[in-house]
mmCIF file of C-alpha atoms in Angstrom:
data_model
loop_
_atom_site.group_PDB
_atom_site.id
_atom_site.type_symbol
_atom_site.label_atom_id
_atom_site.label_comp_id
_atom_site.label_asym_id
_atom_site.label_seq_id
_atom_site.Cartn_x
_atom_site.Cartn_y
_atom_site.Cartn_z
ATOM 1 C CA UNK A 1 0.000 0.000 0.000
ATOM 2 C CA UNK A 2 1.269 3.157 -0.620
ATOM 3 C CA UNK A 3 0.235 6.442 1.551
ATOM 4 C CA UNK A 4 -0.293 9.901 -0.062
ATOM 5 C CA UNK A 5 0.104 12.547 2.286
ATOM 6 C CA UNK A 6 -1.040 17.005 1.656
ATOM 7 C CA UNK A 7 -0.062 19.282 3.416
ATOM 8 C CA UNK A 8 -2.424 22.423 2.751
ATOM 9 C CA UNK A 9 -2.313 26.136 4.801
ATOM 10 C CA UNK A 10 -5.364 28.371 5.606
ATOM 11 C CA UNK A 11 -5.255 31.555 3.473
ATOM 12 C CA UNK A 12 -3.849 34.720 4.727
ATOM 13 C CA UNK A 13 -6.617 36.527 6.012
ATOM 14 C CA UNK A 14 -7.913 33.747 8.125
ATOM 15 C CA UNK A 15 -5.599 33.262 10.212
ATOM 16 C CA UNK A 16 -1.821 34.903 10.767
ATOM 17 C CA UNK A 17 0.854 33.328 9.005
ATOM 18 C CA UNK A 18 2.559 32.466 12.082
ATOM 19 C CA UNK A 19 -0.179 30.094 13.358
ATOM 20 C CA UNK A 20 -0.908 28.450 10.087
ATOM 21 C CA UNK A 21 -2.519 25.198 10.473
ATOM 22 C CA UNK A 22 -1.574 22.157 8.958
ATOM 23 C CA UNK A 23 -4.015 19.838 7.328
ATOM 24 C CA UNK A 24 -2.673 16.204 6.698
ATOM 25 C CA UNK A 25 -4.928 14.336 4.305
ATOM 26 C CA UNK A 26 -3.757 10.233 4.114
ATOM 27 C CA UNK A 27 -5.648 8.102 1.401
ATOM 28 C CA UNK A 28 -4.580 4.070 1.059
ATOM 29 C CA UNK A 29 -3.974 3.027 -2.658
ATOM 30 C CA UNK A 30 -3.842 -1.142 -2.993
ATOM 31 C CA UNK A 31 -0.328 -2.104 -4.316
ATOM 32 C CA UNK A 32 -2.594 -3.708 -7.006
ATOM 33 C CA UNK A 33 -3.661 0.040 -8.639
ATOM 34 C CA UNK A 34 0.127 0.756 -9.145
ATOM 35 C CA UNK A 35 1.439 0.311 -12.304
ATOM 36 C CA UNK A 36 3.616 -2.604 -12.787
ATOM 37 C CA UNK A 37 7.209 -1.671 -13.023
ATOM 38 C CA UNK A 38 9.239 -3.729 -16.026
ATOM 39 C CA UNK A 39 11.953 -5.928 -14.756
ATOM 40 C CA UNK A 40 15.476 -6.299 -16.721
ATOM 41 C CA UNK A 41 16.178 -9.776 -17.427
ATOM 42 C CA UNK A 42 19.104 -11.488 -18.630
ATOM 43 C CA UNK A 43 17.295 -14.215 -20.188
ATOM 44 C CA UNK A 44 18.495 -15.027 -23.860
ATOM 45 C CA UNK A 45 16.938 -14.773 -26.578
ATOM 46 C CA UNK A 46 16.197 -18.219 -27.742
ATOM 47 C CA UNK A 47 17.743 -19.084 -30.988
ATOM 48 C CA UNK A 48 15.032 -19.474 -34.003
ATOM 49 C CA UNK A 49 16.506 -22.395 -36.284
ATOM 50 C CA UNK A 50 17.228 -20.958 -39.821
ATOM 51 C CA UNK A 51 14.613 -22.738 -42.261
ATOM 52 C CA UNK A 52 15.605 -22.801 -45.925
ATOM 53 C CA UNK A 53 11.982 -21.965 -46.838
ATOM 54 C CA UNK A 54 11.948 -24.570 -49.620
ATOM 55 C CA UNK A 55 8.724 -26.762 -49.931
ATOM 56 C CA UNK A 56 9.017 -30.810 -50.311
ATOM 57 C CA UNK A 57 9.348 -30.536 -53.926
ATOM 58 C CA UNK A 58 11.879 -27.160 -54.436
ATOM 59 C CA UNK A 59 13.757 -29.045 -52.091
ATOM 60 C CA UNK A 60 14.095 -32.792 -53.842
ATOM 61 C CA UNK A 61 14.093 -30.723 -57.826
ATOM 62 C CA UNK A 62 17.086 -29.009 -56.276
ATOM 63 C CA UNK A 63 19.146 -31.414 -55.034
ATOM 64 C CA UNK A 64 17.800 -35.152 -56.523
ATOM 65 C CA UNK A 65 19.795 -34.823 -59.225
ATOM 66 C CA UNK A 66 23.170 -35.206 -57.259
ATOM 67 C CA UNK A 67 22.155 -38.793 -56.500
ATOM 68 C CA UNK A 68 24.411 -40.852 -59.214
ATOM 69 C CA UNK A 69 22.631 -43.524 -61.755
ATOM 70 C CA UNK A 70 21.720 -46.492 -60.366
ATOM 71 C CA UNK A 71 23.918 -49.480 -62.069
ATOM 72 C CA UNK A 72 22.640 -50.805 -64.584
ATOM 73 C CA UNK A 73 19.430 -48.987 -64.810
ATOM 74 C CA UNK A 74 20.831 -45.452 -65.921
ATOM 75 C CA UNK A 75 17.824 -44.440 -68.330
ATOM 76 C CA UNK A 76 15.419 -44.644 -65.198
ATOM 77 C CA UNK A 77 15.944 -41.100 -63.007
ATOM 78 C CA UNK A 78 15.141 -40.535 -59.061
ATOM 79 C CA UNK A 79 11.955 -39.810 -58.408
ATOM 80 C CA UNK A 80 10.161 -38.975 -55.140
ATOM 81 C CA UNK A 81 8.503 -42.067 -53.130
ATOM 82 C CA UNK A 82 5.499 -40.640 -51.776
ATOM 83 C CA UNK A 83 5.913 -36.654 -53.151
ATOM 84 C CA UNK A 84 2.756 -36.221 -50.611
ATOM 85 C CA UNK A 85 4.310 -37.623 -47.302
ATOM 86 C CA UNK A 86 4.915 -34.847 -44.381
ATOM 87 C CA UNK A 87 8.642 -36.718 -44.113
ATOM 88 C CA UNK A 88 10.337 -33.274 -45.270
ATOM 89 C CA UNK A 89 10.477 -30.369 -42.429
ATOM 90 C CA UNK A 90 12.460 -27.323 -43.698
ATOM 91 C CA UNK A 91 12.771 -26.291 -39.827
ATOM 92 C CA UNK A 92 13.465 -29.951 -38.436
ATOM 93 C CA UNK A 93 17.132 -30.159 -37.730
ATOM 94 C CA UNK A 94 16.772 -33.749 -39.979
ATOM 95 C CA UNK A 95 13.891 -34.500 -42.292
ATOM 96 C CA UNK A 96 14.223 -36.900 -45.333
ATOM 97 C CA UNK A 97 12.485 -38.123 -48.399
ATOM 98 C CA UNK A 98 12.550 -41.509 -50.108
ATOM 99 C CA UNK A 99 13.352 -42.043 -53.228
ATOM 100 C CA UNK A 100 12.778 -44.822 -55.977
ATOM 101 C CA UNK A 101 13.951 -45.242 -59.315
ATOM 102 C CA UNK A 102 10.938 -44.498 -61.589
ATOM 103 C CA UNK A 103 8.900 -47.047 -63.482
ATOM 104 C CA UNK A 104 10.234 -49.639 -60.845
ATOM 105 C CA UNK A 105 8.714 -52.547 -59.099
ATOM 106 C CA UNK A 106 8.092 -53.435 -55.285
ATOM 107 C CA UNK A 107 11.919 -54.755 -54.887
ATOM 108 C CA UNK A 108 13.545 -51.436 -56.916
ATOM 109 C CA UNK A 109 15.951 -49.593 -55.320
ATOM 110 C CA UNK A 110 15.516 -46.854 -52.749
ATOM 111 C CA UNK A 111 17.149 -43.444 -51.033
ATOM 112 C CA UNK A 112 16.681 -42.019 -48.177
ATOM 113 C CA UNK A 113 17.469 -38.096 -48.828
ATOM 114 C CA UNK A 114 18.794 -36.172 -45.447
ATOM 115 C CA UNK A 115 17.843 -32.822 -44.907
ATOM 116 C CA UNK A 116 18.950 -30.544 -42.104
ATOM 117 C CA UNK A 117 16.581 -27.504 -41.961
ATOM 118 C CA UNK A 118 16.018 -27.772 -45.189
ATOM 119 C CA UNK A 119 19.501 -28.144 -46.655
ATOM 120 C CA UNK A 120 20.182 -31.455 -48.311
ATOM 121 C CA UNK A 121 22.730 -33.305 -46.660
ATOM 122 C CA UNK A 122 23.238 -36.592 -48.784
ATOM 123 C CA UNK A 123 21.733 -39.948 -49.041
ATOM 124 C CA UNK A 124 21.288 -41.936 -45.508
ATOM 125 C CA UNK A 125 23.799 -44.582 -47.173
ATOM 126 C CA UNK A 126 26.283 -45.132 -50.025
ATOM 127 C CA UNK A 127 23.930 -47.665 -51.304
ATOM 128 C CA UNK A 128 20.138 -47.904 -52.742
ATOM 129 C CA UNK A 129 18.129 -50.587 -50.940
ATOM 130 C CA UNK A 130 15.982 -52.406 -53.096
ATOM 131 C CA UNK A 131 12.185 -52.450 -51.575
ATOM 132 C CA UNK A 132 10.288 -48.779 -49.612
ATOM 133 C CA UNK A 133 11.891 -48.738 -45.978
ATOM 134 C CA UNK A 134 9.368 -47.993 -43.168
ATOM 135 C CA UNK A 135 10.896 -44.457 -41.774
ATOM 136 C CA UNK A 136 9.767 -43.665 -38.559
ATOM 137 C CA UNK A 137 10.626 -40.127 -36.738
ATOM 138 C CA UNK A 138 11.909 -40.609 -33.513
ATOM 139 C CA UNK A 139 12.166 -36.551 -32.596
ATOM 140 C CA UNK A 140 13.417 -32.761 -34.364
ATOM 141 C CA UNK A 141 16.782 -34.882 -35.024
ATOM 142 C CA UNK A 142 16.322 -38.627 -35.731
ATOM 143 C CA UNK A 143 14.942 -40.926 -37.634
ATOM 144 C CA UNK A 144 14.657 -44.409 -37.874
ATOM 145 C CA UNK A 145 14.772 -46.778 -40.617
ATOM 146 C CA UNK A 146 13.573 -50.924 -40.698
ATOM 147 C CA UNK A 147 14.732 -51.960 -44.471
ATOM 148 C CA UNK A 148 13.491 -54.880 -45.974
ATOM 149 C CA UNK A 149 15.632 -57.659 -47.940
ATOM 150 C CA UNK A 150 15.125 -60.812 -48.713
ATOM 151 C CA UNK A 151 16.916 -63.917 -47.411
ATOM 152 C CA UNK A 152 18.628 -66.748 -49.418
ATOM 153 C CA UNK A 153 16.044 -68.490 -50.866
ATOM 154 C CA UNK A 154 13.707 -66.214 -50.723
ATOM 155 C CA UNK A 155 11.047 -64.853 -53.722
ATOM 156 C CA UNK A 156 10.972 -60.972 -53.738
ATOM 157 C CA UNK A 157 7.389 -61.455 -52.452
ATOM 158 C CA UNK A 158 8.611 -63.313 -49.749
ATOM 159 C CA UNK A 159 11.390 -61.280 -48.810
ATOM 160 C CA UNK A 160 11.791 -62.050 -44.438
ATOM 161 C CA UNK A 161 14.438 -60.007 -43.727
ATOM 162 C CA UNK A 162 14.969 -57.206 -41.575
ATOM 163 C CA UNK A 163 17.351 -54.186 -40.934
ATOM 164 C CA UNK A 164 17.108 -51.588 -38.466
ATOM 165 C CA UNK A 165 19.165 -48.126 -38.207
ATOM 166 C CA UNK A 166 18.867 -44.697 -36.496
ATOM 167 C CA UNK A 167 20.213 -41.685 -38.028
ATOM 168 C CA UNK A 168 20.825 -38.436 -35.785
ATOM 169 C CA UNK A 169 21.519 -34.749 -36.737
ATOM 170 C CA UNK A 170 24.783 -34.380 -34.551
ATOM 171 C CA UNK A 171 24.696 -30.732 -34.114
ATOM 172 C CA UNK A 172 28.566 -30.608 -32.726
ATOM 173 C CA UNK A 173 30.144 -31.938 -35.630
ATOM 174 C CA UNK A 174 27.281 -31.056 -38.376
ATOM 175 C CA UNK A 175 26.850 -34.430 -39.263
ATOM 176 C CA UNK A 176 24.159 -37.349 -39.073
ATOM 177 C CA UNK A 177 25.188 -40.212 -37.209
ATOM 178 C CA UNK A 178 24.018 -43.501 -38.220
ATOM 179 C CA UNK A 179 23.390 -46.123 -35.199
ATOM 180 C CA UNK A 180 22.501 -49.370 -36.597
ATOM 181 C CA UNK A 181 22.359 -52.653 -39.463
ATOM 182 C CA UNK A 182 21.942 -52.428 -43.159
ATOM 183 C CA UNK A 183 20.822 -55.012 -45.517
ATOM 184 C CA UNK A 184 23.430 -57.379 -46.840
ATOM 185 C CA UNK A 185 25.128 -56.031 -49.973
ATOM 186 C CA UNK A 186 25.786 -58.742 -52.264
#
């Protein structure tokens, strides 16, 4: 609470200036009426990740052309998996898209594209997989991947076999780490 105090005098002609009363008037204000009073902080500023502002598809027409031929079937070009899957963030600090080679079957080979923030990174791996991986996002910064192969013996529609790896932005050394198997290269 906060207490106002006046201090007002009689005029001159009633009374002598010597003797001139005092009048104190007090009046209670609730802390609440005051205004607020702004506080400094040190707090930092949080830091807003830089998105590349790229869509899905400016994103893979950009860069899909870095991925080299696949052997053997040069004349058919990298095309995007699903083109409508939310699998491409250009804020998340890794997003990805898969690609297939175009015109292909259920066993024809596959990329993973790595994005951080937008910016493409590279495929997950050296090598195409043949058959669609199941992608999963763990959080902002992984991702993991359960490829399909098949085993000895096996007809492509049987294909049994299973491969699991995680791939994390690794914002120290600007790098995704992979954690994990891969399919058998034959």
């Amino acid at each position: 609470a906060l207490t106002l105090v006046a201090l007002t005098g009689c005029s001159p002609s009633a009374a002598p200036e010597s003797a001139a009363p005092t009048v104190t008037v007090t009046q209670t204000v609730p802390a609440s009426a005051l205004p607020a009073t702004p506080v400094e902080t040190a707090t930092p500023t949080p830091e807003v990740p830089a998105c590349s502002g790229l869509t899905q598809e400016e994103a893979v027409s950009a860069s899909i052309g870095s991925i080299a031929p696949f052997p053997g079937l040069e004349s058919h070009e990298w095309v995007a998996a699903t083109p409508d899957a939310a699998t491409y963030d250009e804020c998340a600090e890794l997003s990805y898209v898969v690609v297939t080679l175009s015109g292909g079957t259920v066993s024809t080979p596959c990329h993973i594209m790595l994005f951080n923030q937008g910016r493409y990174l590279g495929t997950a791996t050296a090598d195409a997989y043949g058959f669609l991986p199941s992608v999963a996002r763990l959080d902002d910064a992984s991702i993991e991947v359960t490829y399909t192969y098949t085993l000895p013996g096996e007809a492509n529609a049987e294909s049994s076999g299973r491969a699991q790896a995680t791939f994390t932005w690794d914002e120290d050394t600007q790098s995704v780490v992979m954690d994990g198997d891969l399919p058998p290269t034959d």
